[in-house]
Amino acid sequence: MFKKTAIITGIALAMSAGAQADYDWELGAGYTGGTISQEAKNRVDKSQRLKQDNDTDAFDFTGTWYMETVDTSKGPLGEAAFLDASSSVTLGTGYGKTKVTQQNNPDGETYIADMRYVAEGPGWKLSGVIVDLGFERAEIGDTKTFKQSTKTDTWNAGLGMYITEATTLVAQYEYTSLNNGSGSGIDTYGGTIESFFAMGDGGLKASANFGRSYVSNADDVDTYGLKGIYYLGSNIGIGLNWEQGEQSGYEVNQYGVSAEWFISENFAVNLAYNDIVADDVTGIFARPGQQNIPFRYEASYEELAISGLFRF
């Protein structure tokens, strides 16, 4: 009863906010629940050697400050910062746990810091240039198998520009340090193009991304992605996304759908579903004292996320 009352009260407060839609700050919070399914079979006699489903829970919180007040009159509320070419700084944190059968449930934390700067100035040659900088630390807690926590640090940088008032092209570089004592890391180069096409009060936001990751002592990983959000008006958006990762002939595909609703000009809720599926992975299973066994491995991850956003 208390939770329901709190939610209703929060929505009422958001809807009673002043008519002034322009904003300087965004605060966001979300919850994601997922299931990891894994299965390995003998390719000769089809006997099952492994089948396991593990549930995941994660919570995240973010805060964004815009260096200048964001004008929301240029299109859908969900694209206000993009259409106003806004500069911003974002800080965030997250906490998650995986329920593993017959093991301690490993938990983990993430910490992020991102900045986007858009150069401005009438007649200035650099006007419209975009600079992105970011950092993320992910910490995975102890388990029975691994007696120490694992940390990964990821730095990213991007350089691009507004080709038009509603189209951006950004080249990106990312380095991930695995912090496993071997000095290993992953270098990723890529780019993203985004464009908004106005249609009355709404419109279509379309984007495409590509990248190549270089992994030590392994084949390169290529990624490609597409995303589209159709805005029925200024308050409601429906999105679809797809991304594929490919390495050594094997593919991992992600499919997603999302819905965004600005209940008021200051408060929004978002619901998203994603399904990540690995193609059949084949190989040879070897164990001391046993004959090598050809196997097929299948895995998928499904998640449902709900989040809220408040602007002021």
Short mmCIF file of C-alpha atoms in Angstrom, two decimals:
data_model
loop_
_atom_site.label_atom_id
_atom_site.label_comp_id
_atom_site.label_asym_id
_atom_site.label_seq_id
_atom_site.Cartn_x
_atom_site.Cartn_y
_atom_site.Cartn_z
CA MET A 1 0.00 0.00 0.00
CA PHE A 2 2.80 2.39 0.92
CA LYS A 3 4.66 1.74 -2.36
CA LYS A 4 1.53 2.33 -4.42
CA THR A 5 0.78 5.56 -2.55
CA ALA A 6 4.35 6.78 -3.02
CA ILE A 7 4.22 6.13 -6.78
CA ILE A 8 0.88 7.94 -7.18
CA THR A 9 2.17 10.86 -5.11
CA GLY A 10 5.35 11.08 -7.20
CA ILE A 11 3.40 11.14 -10.47
CA ALA A 12 1.04 13.79 -9.12
CA LEU A 13 3.94 15.99 -8.04
CA ALA A 14 5.59 15.63 -11.44
CA MET A 15 2.38 16.53 -13.28
CA SER A 16 1.82 19.54 -11.06
CA ALA A 17 5.23 21.00 -11.93
CA GLY A 18 5.24 24.35 -13.65
CA ALA A 19 4.61 24.68 -17.36
CA GLN A 20 8.21 25.74 -17.93
CA ALA A 21 9.67 22.70 -19.73
CA ASP A 22 13.25 23.96 -20.22
CA TYR A 23 15.69 22.35 -17.80
CA ASP A 24 19.27 22.29 -16.47
CA TRP A 25 19.30 18.96 -14.60
CA GLU A 26 18.16 15.37 -15.12
CA LEU A 27 17.91 12.70 -12.43
CA GLY A 28 17.29 9.08 -13.42
CA ALA A 29 16.76 5.76 -11.64
CA GLY A 30 16.02 2.29 -13.00
CA TYR A 31 15.66 -1.41 -12.31
CA THR A 32 16.58 -4.28 -14.66
CA GLY A 33 15.68 -7.93 -14.16
CA GLY A 34 17.09 -10.62 -16.43
CA THR A 35 17.62 -14.34 -16.98
CA ILE A 36 20.78 -16.00 -18.34
CA SER A 37 20.11 -19.38 -20.01
CA GLN A 38 22.97 -21.75 -20.92
CA GLU A 39 22.94 -25.20 -22.50
CA ALA A 40 25.69 -27.52 -23.74
CA LYS A 41 25.06 -30.80 -25.59
CA ASN A 42 27.11 -33.66 -26.96
CA ARG A 43 26.97 -33.29 -30.76
CA VAL A 44 27.29 -37.06 -31.28
CA ASP A 45 24.57 -38.57 -29.07
CA LYS A 46 22.73 -35.31 -28.22
CA SER A 47 23.07 -35.96 -24.48
CA GLN A 48 22.86 -32.85 -22.35
CA ARG A 49 25.97 -32.02 -20.32
CA LEU A 50 24.91 -28.62 -18.95
CA LYS A 51 21.71 -26.65 -18.56
CA GLN A 52 21.47 -23.68 -16.23
CA ASP A 53 19.26 -20.62 -15.78
CA ASN A 54 20.49 -17.76 -13.60
CA ASP A 55 18.53 -14.64 -12.66
CA THR A 56 19.99 -11.15 -12.45
CA ASP A 57 18.85 -7.98 -10.68
CA ALA A 58 20.35 -4.53 -11.16
CA PHE A 59 19.63 -0.97 -10.02
CA ASP A 60 21.15 2.22 -11.42
CA PHE A 61 21.10 5.93 -10.65
CA THR A 62 22.32 8.83 -12.82
CA GLY A 63 22.53 12.59 -12.65
CA THR A 64 23.20 14.94 -15.59
CA TRP A 65 24.02 18.65 -15.51
CA TYR A 66 23.69 20.71 -18.69
CA MET A 67 26.11 23.59 -19.09
CA GLU A 68 23.34 25.78 -20.53
CA THR A 69 19.56 25.53 -20.10
CA VAL A 70 18.11 23.03 -22.58
CA ASP A 71 15.45 24.42 -24.94
CA THR A 72 12.62 21.87 -25.34
CA SER A 73 10.72 23.68 -28.11
CA LYS A 74 12.64 22.13 -31.05
CA GLY A 75 10.98 18.70 -31.11
CA PRO A 76 10.01 15.70 -28.94
CA LEU A 77 10.89 16.01 -25.25
CA GLY A 78 12.99 12.83 -25.46
CA GLU A 79 15.35 14.46 -28.00
CA ALA A 80 15.55 17.94 -26.46
CA ALA A 81 19.26 17.80 -25.57
CA PHE A 82 20.19 16.33 -28.98
CA LEU A 83 18.20 18.91 -30.97
CA ASP A 84 19.49 21.79 -28.82
CA ALA A 85 23.14 20.63 -29.27
CA SER A 86 23.61 20.68 -25.50
CA SER A 87 26.83 20.18 -23.55
CA SER A 88 26.57 18.04 -20.41
CA VAL A 89 28.29 16.13 -17.60
CA THR A 90 26.85 12.83 -16.30
CA LEU A 91 27.70 10.83 -13.18
CA GLY A 92 26.15 7.47 -12.33
CA THR A 93 26.37 4.33 -10.27
CA GLY A 94 24.78 0.89 -10.34
CA TYR A 95 24.47 -2.25 -8.25
CA GLY A 96 23.63 -5.75 -9.42
CA LYS A 97 23.47 -9.39 -8.31
CA THR A 98 23.35 -12.73 -10.16
CA LYS A 99 21.65 -15.73 -8.55
CA VAL A 100 23.95 -18.67 -9.37
CA THR A 101 22.88 -22.25 -8.62
CA GLN A 102 24.86 -23.88 -5.76
CA GLN A 103 27.23 -20.92 -5.44
CA ASN A 104 27.52 -17.66 -3.62
CA ASN A 105 25.53 -15.06 -5.52
CA PRO A 106 28.13 -12.69 -7.00
CA ASP A 107 27.28 -9.02 -6.86
CA GLY A 108 28.91 -6.02 -8.47
CA GLU A 109 29.00 -2.26 -8.73
CA THR A 110 29.55 0.13 -11.62
CA TYR A 111 30.59 3.77 -11.62
CA ILE A 112 30.43 6.04 -14.66
CA ALA A 113 31.45 9.57 -15.60
CA ASP A 114 30.68 11.02 -19.04
CA MET A 115 31.00 14.41 -20.67
CA ARG A 116 29.81 15.78 -24.01
CA TYR A 117 30.97 19.21 -25.11
CA VAL A 118 29.46 20.88 -28.17
CA ALA A 119 31.35 23.95 -29.39
CA GLU A 120 29.12 26.92 -30.09
CA GLY A 121 29.50 30.41 -31.48
CA PRO A 122 27.97 32.23 -34.48
CA GLY A 123 30.49 32.35 -37.33
CA TRP A 124 33.03 30.37 -35.33
CA LYS A 125 34.83 27.76 -37.47
CA LEU A 126 34.64 25.14 -34.71
CA SER A 127 30.94 25.66 -34.01
CA GLY A 128 29.12 22.33 -33.91
CA VAL A 129 32.23 20.26 -33.09
CA ILE A 130 31.54 17.46 -30.56
CA VAL A 131 33.99 16.13 -27.96
CA ASP A 132 33.01 13.08 -25.87
CA LEU A 133 34.97 11.78 -22.87
CA GLY A 134 33.98 8.96 -20.53
CA PHE A 135 35.10 6.48 -17.88
CA GLU A 136 33.46 3.40 -16.37
CA ARG A 137 34.59 1.02 -13.63
CA ALA A 138 32.87 -2.34 -13.22
CA GLU A 139 33.54 -4.44 -10.12
CA ILE A 140 32.38 -8.06 -9.86
CA GLY A 141 32.20 -9.50 -6.34
CA ASP A 142 33.72 -12.72 -4.97
CA THR A 143 32.34 -16.18 -5.76
CA LYS A 144 33.26 -19.70 -4.63
CA THR A 145 35.08 -20.21 -7.92
CA PHE A 146 36.95 -16.91 -7.96
CA LYS A 147 38.14 -15.89 -4.50
CA GLN A 148 38.93 -12.33 -5.51
CA SER A 149 36.88 -9.60 -7.10
CA THR A 150 37.38 -8.69 -10.75
CA LYS A 151 37.60 -5.11 -11.97
CA THR A 152 37.49 -3.64 -15.46
CA ASP A 153 38.17 -0.01 -16.34
CA THR A 154 36.94 1.46 -19.61
CA TRP A 155 37.98 4.82 -21.05
CA ASN A 156 36.32 6.25 -24.14
CA ALA A 157 36.77 9.32 -26.31
CA GLY A 158 34.87 10.64 -29.30
CA LEU A 159 35.32 13.43 -31.82
CA GLY A 160 32.70 14.54 -34.32
CA MET A 161 30.33 17.30 -35.28
CA TYR A 162 26.79 18.32 -36.16
CA ILE A 163 26.68 17.84 -39.93
CA THR A 164 23.26 19.49 -39.91
CA GLU A 165 21.18 20.88 -37.05
CA ALA A 166 19.69 17.40 -36.55
CA THR A 167 22.49 15.03 -37.69
CA THR A 168 25.71 14.08 -35.89
CA LEU A 169 28.67 11.95 -36.91
CA VAL A 170 31.15 10.91 -34.20
CA ALA A 171 34.32 8.79 -34.43
CA GLN A 172 35.00 6.84 -31.25
CA TYR A 173 37.85 5.08 -29.44
CA GLU A 174 37.53 2.88 -26.36
CA TYR A 175 40.10 1.07 -24.23
CA THR A 176 39.13 -1.59 -21.69
CA SER A 177 41.67 -2.64 -19.06
CA LEU A 178 40.90 -6.10 -17.67
CA ASN A 179 42.98 -5.57 -14.49
CA ASN A 180 43.82 -9.28 -14.32
CA GLY A 181 47.53 -8.88 -13.71
CA SER A 182 48.58 -9.72 -17.27
CA GLY A 183 48.41 -6.17 -18.57
CA SER A 184 45.87 -7.24 -21.18
CA GLY A 185 43.32 -4.87 -22.65
CA ILE A 186 40.89 -4.39 -25.52
CA ASP A 187 41.11 -1.54 -28.05
CA THR A 188 37.92 -0.62 -29.92
CA TYR A 189 37.57 1.80 -32.83
CA GLY A 190 34.25 2.77 -34.34
CA GLY A 191 31.71 5.47 -35.07
CA THR A 192 28.06 6.48 -34.71
CA ILE A 193 25.76 8.53 -36.93
CA GLU A 194 22.47 9.89 -35.58
CA SER A 195 19.77 11.88 -37.32
CA PHE A 196 16.31 13.20 -36.46
CA PHE A 197 13.57 13.60 -39.06
CA ALA A 198 10.76 15.91 -37.93
CA MET A 199 7.13 14.91 -38.57
CA GLY A 200 4.73 17.42 -37.09
CA ASP A 201 5.06 17.42 -33.29
CA GLY A 202 6.88 14.07 -33.47
CA GLY A 203 9.36 12.45 -35.80
CA LEU A 204 11.88 9.66 -36.27
CA LYS A 205 15.30 9.41 -34.60
CA ALA A 206 17.54 6.93 -36.45
CA SER A 207 21.10 5.87 -35.64
CA ALA A 208 23.71 3.40 -36.82
CA ASN A 209 26.95 2.31 -35.14
CA PHE A 210 29.91 0.16 -36.09
CA GLY A 211 33.13 -0.90 -34.40
CA ARG A 212 36.07 -3.28 -34.38
CA SER A 213 37.69 -4.57 -31.17
CA TYR A 214 41.25 -5.86 -31.05
CA VAL A 215 41.73 -8.60 -28.43
CA SER A 216 45.15 -9.99 -27.49
CA ASN A 217 45.73 -13.55 -28.76
CA ALA A 218 42.24 -13.76 -30.28
CA ASP A 219 40.42 -12.83 -33.47
CA ASP A 220 39.05 -9.31 -33.86
CA VAL A 221 35.41 -8.65 -32.91
CA ASP A 222 33.22 -6.69 -35.34
CA THR A 223 29.99 -5.01 -34.20
CA TYR A 224 27.16 -3.37 -36.15
CA GLY A 225 24.00 -1.81 -34.79
CA LEU A 226 20.82 -0.01 -35.83
CA LYS A 227 18.30 1.86 -33.69
CA GLY A 228 15.13 3.79 -34.41
CA ILE A 229 12.69 5.70 -32.19
CA TYR A 230 9.38 6.87 -33.62
CA TYR A 231 7.74 9.73 -31.73
CA LEU A 232 3.96 9.85 -32.01
CA GLY A 233 4.09 13.39 -30.66
CA SER A 234 6.24 15.32 -28.23
CA ASN A 235 5.52 12.96 -25.31
CA ILE A 236 5.54 9.33 -26.54
CA GLY A 237 8.27 7.37 -28.34
CA ILE A 238 8.43 3.73 -29.50
CA GLY A 239 11.88 2.26 -30.18
CA LEU A 240 13.44 -0.77 -31.88
CA ASN A 241 17.13 -1.73 -31.79
CA TRP A 242 19.42 -4.44 -33.14
CA GLU A 243 23.13 -5.09 -32.73
CA GLN A 244 25.36 -7.92 -33.92
CA GLY A 245 28.80 -8.95 -32.69
CA GLU A 246 30.90 -11.36 -34.77
CA GLN A 247 34.11 -13.23 -33.91
CA SER A 248 35.67 -16.29 -35.58
CA GLY A 249 32.50 -16.92 -37.58
CA TYR A 250 30.23 -16.94 -34.52
CA GLU A 251 27.59 -14.28 -33.98
CA VAL A 252 25.82 -12.75 -30.99
CA ASN A 253 22.65 -10.79 -31.79
CA GLN A 254 20.76 -8.36 -29.58
CA TYR A 255 17.13 -7.44 -30.29
CA GLY A 256 15.23 -4.83 -28.31
CA VAL A 257 12.04 -2.82 -28.06
CA SER A 258 11.30 0.17 -25.83
CA ALA A 259 8.58 2.70 -24.98
CA GLU A 260 9.03 6.18 -23.51
CA TRP A 261 6.25 8.34 -22.06
CA PHE A 262 6.61 11.85 -20.71
CA ILE A 263 3.72 11.93 -18.26
CA SER A 264 4.44 15.62 -17.83
CA GLU A 265 7.04 17.93 -19.34
CA ASN A 266 9.31 17.17 -16.39
CA PHE A 267 8.73 13.49 -15.66
CA ALA A 268 9.14 10.43 -17.93
CA VAL A 269 8.97 6.65 -17.60
CA ASN A 270 10.65 4.13 -19.89
CA LEU A 271 10.05 0.41 -20.39
CA ALA A 272 12.54 -1.70 -22.40
CA TYR A 273 12.98 -5.37 -23.32
CA ASN A 274 16.18 -6.88 -24.75
CA ASP A 275 17.06 -10.40 -25.89
CA ILE A 276 20.72 -11.34 -26.52
CA VAL A 277 21.21 -14.63 -28.34
CA ALA A 278 24.43 -16.48 -29.23
CA ASP A 279 24.47 -18.68 -32.34
CA ASP A 280 25.44 -22.33 -31.87
CA VAL A 281 29.05 -22.44 -30.69
CA THR A 282 30.80 -25.74 -31.44
CA GLY A 283 34.07 -27.17 -30.20
CA ILE A 284 35.81 -30.06 -28.44
CA PHE A 285 35.29 -30.75 -24.74
CA ALA A 286 38.38 -32.23 -23.09
CA ARG A 287 38.70 -33.62 -19.58
CA PRO A 288 41.68 -35.58 -18.11
CA GLY A 289 41.13 -39.33 -18.49
CA GLN A 290 38.24 -38.88 -20.94
CA GLN A 291 38.00 -38.94 -24.69
CA ASN A 292 37.56 -35.58 -26.39
CA ILE A 293 33.85 -34.89 -26.88
CA PRO A 294 32.44 -32.59 -29.60
CA PHE A 295 29.91 -30.17 -28.08
CA ARG A 296 27.42 -27.48 -29.05
CA TYR A 297 26.86 -24.51 -26.72
CA GLU A 298 23.85 -22.20 -26.74
CA ALA A 299 23.24 -19.15 -24.55
CA SER A 300 20.77 -16.28 -24.29
CA TYR A 301 20.05 -13.37 -21.98
CA GLU A 302 16.64 -11.75 -21.63
CA GLU A 303 16.06 -8.58 -19.62
CA LEU A 304 13.21 -6.24 -18.79
CA ALA A 305 14.01 -2.74 -17.56
CA ILE A 306 11.90 0.08 -16.14
CA SER A 307 13.23 3.54 -15.36
CA GLY A 308 12.14 7.05 -14.51
CA LEU A 309 13.55 10.47 -15.40
CA PHE A 310 12.92 13.80 -13.65
CA ARG A 311 13.99 17.17 -15.07
CA PHE A 312 14.27 20.54 -13.44
#
